[in-house]
Short mmCIF file of C-alpha atoms and ligand atoms in Angstrom, two decimals:
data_model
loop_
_atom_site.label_atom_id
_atom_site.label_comp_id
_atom_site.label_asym_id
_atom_site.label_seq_id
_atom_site.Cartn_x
_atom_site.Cartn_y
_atom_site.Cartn_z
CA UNK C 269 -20.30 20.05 7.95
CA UNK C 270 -17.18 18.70 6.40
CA UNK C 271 -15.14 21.69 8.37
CA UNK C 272 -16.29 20.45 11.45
CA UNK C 273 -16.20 16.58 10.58
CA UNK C 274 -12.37 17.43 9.80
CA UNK C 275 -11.48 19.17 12.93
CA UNK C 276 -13.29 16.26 15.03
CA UNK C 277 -10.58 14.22 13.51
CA UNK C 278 -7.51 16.03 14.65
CA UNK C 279 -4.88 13.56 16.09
CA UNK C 280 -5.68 9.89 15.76
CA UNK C 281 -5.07 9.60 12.14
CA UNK C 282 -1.75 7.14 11.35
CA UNK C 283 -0.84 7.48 7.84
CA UNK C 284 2.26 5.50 5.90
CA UNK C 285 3.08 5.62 2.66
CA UNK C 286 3.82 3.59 -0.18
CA UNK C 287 7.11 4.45 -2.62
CA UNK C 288 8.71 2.22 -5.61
CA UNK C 289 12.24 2.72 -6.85
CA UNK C 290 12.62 5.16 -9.47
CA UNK C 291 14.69 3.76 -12.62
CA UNK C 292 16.26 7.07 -14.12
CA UNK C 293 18.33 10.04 -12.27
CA UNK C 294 15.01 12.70 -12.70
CA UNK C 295 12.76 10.35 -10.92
CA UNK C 296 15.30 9.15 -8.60
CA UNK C 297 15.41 13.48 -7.50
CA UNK C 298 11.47 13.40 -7.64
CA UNK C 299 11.35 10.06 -5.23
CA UNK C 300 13.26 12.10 -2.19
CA UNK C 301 11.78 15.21 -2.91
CA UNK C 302 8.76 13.44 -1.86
CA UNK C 303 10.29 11.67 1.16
CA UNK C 304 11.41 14.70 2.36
CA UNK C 305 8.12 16.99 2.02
CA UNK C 306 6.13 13.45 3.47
CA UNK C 307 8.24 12.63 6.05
CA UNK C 308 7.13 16.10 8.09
CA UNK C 309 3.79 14.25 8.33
CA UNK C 310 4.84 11.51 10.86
CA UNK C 311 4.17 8.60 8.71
CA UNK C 312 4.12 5.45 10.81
CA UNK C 313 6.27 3.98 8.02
CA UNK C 314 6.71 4.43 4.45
CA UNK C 315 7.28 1.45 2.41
CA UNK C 316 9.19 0.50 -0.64
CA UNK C 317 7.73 -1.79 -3.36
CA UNK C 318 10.13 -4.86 -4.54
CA UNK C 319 10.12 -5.80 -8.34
CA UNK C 320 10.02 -9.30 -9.45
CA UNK C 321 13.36 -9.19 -11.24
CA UNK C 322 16.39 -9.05 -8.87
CA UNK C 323 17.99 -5.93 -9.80
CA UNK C 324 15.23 -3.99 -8.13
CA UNK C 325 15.63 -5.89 -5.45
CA UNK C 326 19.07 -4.43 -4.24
CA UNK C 327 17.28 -1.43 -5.02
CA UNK C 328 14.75 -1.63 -2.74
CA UNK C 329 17.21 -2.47 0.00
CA UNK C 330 19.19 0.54 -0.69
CA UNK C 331 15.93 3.31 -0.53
CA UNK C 332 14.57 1.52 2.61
CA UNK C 333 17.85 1.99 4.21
CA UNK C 334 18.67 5.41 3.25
CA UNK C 335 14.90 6.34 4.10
CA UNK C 336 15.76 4.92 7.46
CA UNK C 337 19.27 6.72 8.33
CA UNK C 338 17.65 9.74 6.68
CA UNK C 339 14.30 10.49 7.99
CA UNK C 340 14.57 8.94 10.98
CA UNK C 341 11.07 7.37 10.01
CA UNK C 342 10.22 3.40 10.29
CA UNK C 343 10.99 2.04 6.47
CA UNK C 344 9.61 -1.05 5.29
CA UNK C 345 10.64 -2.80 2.22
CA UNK C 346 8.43 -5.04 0.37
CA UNK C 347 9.23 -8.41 -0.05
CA UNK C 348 8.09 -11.66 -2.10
CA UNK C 349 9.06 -14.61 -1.59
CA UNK C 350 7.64 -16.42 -5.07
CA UNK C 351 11.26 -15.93 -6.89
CA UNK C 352 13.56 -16.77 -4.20
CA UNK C 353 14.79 -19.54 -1.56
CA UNK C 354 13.78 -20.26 1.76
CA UNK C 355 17.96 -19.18 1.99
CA UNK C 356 17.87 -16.23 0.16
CA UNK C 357 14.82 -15.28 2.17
CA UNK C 358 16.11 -16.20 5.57
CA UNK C 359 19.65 -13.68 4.54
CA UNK C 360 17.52 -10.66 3.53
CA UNK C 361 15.30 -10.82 6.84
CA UNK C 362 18.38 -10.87 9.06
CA UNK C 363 20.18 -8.54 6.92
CA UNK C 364 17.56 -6.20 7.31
CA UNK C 365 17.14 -7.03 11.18
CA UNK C 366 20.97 -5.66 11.16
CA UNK C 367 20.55 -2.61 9.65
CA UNK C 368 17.36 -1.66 12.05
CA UNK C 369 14.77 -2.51 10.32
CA UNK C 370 11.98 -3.77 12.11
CA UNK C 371 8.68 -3.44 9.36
CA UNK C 372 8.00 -5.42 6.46
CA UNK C 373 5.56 -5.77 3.85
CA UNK C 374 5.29 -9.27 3.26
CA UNK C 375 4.15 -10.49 -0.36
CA UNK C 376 3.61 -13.36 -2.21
CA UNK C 377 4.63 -11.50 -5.73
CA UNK C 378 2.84 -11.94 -9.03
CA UNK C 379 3.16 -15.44 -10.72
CA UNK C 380 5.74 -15.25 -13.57
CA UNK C 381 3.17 -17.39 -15.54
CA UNK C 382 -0.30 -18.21 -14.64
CA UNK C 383 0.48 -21.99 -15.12
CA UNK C 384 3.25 -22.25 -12.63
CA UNK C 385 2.07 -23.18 -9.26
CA UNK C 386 3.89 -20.90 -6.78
CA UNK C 387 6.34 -22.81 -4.01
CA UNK C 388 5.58 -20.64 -1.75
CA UNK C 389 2.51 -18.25 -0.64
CA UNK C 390 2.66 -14.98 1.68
CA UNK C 391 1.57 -16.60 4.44
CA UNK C 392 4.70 -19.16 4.33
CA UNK C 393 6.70 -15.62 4.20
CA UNK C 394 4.87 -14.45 7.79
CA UNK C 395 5.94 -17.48 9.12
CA UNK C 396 9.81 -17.31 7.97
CA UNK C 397 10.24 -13.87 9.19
CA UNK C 398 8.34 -14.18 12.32
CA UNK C 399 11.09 -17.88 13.16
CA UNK C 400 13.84 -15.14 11.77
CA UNK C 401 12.71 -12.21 13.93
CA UNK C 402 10.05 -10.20 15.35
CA UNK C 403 9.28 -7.93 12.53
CA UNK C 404 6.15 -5.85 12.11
CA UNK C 405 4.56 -7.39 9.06
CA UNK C 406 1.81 -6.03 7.09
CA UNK C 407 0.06 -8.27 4.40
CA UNK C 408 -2.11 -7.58 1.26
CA UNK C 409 -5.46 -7.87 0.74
CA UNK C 410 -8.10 -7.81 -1.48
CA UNK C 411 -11.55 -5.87 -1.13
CA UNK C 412 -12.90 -7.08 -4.43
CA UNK C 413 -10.89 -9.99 -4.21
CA UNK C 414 -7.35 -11.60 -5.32
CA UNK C 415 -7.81 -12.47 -9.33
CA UNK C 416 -6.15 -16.41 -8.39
CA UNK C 417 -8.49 -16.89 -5.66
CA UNK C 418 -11.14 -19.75 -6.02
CA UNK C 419 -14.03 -17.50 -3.99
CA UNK C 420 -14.14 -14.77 -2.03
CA UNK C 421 -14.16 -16.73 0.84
CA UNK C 422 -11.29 -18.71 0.46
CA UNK C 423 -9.23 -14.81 -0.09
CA UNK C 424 -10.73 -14.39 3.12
CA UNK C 425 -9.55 -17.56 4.39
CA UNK C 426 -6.13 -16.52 3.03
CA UNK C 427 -6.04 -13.63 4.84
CA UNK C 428 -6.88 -14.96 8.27
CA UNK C 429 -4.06 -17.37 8.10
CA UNK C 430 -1.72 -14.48 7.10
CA UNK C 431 -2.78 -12.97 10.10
CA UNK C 432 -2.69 -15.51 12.51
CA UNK C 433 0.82 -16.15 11.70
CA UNK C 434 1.87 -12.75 12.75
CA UNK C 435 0.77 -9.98 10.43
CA UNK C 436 0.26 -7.10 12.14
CA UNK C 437 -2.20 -5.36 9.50
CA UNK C 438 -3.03 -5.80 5.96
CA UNK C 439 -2.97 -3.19 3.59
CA UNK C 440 -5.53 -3.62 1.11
CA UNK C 441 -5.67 -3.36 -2.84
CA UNK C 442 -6.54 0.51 -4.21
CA UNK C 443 -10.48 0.54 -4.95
CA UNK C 444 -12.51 3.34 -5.46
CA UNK C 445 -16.16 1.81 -4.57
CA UNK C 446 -15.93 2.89 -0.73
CA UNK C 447 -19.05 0.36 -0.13
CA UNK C 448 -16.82 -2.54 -1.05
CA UNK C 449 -14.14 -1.55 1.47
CA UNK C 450 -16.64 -1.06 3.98
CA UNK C 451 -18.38 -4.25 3.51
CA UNK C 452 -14.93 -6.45 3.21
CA UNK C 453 -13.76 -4.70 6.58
CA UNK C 454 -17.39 -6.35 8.09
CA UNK C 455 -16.49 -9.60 6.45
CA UNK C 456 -13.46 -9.58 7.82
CA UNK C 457 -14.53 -8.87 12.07
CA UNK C 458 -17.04 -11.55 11.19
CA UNK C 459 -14.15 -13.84 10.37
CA UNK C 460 -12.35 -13.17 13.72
CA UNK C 461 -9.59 -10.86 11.62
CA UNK C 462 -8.97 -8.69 14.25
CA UNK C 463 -6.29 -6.56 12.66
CA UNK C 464 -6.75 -3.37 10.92
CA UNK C 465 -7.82 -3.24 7.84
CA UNK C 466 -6.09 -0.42 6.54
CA UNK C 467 -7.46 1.12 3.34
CA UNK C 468 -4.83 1.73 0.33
CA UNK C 469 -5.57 4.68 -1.54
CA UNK C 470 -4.51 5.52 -4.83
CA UNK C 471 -5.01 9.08 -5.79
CA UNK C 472 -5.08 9.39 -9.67
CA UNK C 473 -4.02 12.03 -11.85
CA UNK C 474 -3.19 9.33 -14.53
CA UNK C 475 -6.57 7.78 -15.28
CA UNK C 476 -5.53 5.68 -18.27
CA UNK C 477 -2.51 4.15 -16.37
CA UNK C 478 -4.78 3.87 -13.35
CA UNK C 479 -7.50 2.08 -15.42
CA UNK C 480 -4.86 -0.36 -16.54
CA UNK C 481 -3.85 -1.21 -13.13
CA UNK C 482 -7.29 -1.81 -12.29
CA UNK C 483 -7.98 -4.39 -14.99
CA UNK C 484 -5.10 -6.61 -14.10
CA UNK C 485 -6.08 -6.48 -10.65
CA UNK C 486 -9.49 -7.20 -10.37
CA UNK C 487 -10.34 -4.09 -9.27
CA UNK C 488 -14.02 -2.16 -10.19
CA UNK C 489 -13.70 1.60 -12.01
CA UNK C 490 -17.51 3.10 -11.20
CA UNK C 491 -19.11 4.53 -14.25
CA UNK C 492 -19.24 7.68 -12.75
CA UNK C 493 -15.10 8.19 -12.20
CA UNK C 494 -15.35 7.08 -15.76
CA UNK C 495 -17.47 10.41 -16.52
CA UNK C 496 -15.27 12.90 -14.08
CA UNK C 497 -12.39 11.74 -16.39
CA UNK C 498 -13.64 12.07 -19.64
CA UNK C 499 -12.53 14.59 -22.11
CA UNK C 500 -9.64 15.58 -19.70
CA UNK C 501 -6.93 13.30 -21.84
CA UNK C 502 -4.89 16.05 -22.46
CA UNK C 503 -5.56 18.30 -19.48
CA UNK C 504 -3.15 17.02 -16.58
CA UNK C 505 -4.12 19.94 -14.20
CA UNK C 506 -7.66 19.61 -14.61
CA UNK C 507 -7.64 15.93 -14.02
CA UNK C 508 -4.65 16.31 -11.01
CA UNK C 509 -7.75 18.71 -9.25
CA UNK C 510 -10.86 15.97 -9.93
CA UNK C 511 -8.09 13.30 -8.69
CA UNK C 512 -7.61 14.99 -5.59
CA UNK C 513 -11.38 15.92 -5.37
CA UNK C 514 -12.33 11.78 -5.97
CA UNK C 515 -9.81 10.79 -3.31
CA UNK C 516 -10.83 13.81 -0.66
CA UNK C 517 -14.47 12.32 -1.15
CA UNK C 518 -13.35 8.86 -0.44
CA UNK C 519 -10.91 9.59 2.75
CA UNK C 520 -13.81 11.64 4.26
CA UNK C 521 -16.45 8.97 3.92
CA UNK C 522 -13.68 6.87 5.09
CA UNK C 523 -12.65 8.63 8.01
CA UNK C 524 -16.53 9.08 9.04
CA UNK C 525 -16.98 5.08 8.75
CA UNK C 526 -14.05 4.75 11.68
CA UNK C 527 -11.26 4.57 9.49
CA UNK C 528 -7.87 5.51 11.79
CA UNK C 529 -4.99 3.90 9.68
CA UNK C 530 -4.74 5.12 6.02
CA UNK C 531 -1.78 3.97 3.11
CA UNK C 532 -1.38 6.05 0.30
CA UNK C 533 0.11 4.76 -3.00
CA UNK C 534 2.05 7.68 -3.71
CA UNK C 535 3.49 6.77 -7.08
CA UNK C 536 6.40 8.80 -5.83
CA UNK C 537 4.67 12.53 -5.90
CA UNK C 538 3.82 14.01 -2.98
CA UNK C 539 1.10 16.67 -3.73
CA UNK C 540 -1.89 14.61 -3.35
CA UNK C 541 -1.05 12.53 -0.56
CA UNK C 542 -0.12 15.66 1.37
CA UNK C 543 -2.83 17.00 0.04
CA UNK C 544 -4.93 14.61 1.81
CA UNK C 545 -2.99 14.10 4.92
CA UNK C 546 -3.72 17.39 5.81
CA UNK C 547 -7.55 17.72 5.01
CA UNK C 548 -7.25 14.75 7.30
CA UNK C 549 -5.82 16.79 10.40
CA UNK C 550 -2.30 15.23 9.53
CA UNK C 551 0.02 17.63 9.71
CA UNK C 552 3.57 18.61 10.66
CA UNK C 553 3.83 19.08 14.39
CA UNK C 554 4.78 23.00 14.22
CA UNK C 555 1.82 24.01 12.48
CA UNK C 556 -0.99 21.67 14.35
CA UNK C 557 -3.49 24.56 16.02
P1 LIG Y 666 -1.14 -14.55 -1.12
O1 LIG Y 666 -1.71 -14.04 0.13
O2 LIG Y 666 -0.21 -15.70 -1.05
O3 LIG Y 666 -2.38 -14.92 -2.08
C1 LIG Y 666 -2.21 -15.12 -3.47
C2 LIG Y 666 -3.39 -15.86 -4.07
O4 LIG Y 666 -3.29 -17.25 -3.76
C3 LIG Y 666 -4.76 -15.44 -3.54
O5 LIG Y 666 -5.67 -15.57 -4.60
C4 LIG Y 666 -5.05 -16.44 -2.45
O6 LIG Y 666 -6.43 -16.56 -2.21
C5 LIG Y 666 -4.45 -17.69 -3.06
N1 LIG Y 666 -3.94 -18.69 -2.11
C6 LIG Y 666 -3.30 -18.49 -0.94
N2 LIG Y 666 -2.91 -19.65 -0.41
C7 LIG Y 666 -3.30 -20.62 -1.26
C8 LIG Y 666 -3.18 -22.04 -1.28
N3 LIG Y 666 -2.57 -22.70 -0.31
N4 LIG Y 666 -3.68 -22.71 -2.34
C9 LIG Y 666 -4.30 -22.06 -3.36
N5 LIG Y 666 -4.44 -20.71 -3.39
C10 LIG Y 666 -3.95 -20.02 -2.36
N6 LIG Y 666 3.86 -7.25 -5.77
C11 LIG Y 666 5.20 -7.16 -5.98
O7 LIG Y 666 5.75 -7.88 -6.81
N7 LIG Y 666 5.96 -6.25 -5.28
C12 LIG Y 666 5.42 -5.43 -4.35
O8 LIG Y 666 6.14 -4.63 -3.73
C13 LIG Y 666 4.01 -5.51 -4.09
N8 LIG Y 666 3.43 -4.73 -3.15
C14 LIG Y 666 2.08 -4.87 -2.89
C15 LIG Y 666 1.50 -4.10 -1.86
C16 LIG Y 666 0.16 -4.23 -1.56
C17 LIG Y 666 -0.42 -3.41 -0.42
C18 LIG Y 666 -0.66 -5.11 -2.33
C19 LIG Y 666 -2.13 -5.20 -2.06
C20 LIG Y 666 -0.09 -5.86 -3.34
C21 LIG Y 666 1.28 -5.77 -3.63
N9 LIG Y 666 1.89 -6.56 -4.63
C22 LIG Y 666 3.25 -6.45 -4.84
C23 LIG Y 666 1.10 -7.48 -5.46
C24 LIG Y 666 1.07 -8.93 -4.93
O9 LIG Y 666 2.37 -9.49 -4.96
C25 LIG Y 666 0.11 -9.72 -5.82
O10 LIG Y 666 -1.20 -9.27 -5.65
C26 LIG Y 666 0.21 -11.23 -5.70
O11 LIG Y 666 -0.45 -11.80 -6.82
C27 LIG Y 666 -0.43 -11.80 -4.44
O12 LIG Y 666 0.30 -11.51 -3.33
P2 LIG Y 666 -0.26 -11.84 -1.84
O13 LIG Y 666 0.80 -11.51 -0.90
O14 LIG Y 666 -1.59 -11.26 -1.66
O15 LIG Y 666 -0.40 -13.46 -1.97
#
């Protein structure tokens, strides 16, 4: 059955995938490694995340572009707009523009302290690239909803004004309950979103770091991933095979629910997502039967 659910799905799959600059020499080598061995997959893009301090910034603007004149592939930086002008904004959308980029990941970014009321919010980003240019934006959101927001249903809210100021997609948060994709996707088409909702997967092999993430960001950890991982602390193969395994399980049910558009958070390796990609019926064009 899964053979033949796989082969059914040859073809309409759009991947992209998500990168963040790499602070030493080894992982700078391990980053294009895996932009070269991805980019035979066709992404529709593959994005670059933006750190809140500013010297990552120039360092996101340097990957996208050299993912662009290399690959050939769409690149699209991340941006946030909660530690910058309106100005500074306006110059890094048209500076972009002029070097051929035409995608963006538009972000609020995380507030620098929980006190401080932001200036701005992503959906006051959409709107200042969309007066700078027509970019393709893609926006976040949040299955088991943003940790700031006052209900669910003002996220939701959130994320239809995002929308209807231009964003193209959103890209939501990594989860690994599949039901509480599936049921934010329905909230969403019953809120007139009529975007894709595409699904951001995070394959782990680092459970502990990936547990972490989860905590800050609102995001559930089933009891049973809890079990797969246990007593594998000190066995990175092992758990690199039951990450792959959780995240196979996941894009399948995924892909049977109607899924078409798929993000992977790569954490700059390649061997999962492509792992993935091609149980998926992504794969490069000279092998595809
Ligand atoms: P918004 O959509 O602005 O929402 C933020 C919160 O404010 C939500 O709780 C929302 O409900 C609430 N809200 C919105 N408008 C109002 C209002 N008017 N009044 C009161 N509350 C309001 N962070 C980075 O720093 N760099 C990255 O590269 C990066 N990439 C990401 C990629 C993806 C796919 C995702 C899902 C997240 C990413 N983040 C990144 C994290 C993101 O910056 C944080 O989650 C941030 O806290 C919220 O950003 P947002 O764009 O969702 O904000």
């Amino acid at each position: 059955a899964l053979n033949q659910n796989i082969a059914d799905l040859d073809g309409d799959i759009n991947v992209s995938f998500e990168f963040f600059p790499p602070s030493t020499p080894t992982m700078e080598e391990t980053l294009w490694n895996s932009v070269h061995r991805l980019k035979a997959l066709k992404p529709k893009f593959m994005s670059v995340t933006y750190g809140a301090n500013s010297g990552e910034r120039d360092r996101t603007h340097d990957i996208v572009k050299s993912i662009h004149d290399q690959t050939g592939i769409a690149a699209a930086p991340h941006l946030t707009c909660i530690d910058a002008t309106e100005d500074e904004l306006r110059h890094i959308a048209r500076d972009y523009w002029q070097n051929g980029i035409r995608d963006i990941v538009a972000l609020r970014g995380d507030l620098p302290s929980p006190e401080k009321k932001p200036d701005m919010y992503a959906v006051d980003l959409v709107r200042l690239l969309k007066e700078e240019h027509d970019f393709d934006i893609s926006v976040a959101a949040y299955p088991e909803v943003h940790p700031e927001a006052k209900s669910a249903q003002a996220d939701l809210i959130n994320l239809k004004r995002k929308v209807d100021a231009g964003a193209s997609r959103a890209i939501t948060q990594f989860f690994f309950d599949v039901e509480s994709y599936l049921r934010f996707r329905d909230r969403c088409v019953a809120a007139g979103i009529d975007v894709e909702i595409v699904p951001g997967i995070l394959p782990v092999s680092n459970f502990k770091q990936a547990s972490r993430f989860a905590k800050m960001t609102n995001v559930r950890v089933p009891q049973w991933m809890h079990k797969q991982y246990q007593g594998l602390e000190d066995d990175p193969v092992t758990r690199q095979m039951v990450g792959a395994s959780i995240a196979l399980d996941m894009v399948r049910v995924l892909s049977r629910e109607g899924v078409k558009d798929f993000h992977f958070y790569t954490l700059n390796r390649a061997e999962l997502t492509y792992a993935l990609c091609h149980t998926l019926g992504v794969r490069p064009l000279a092998v595809t039967p």
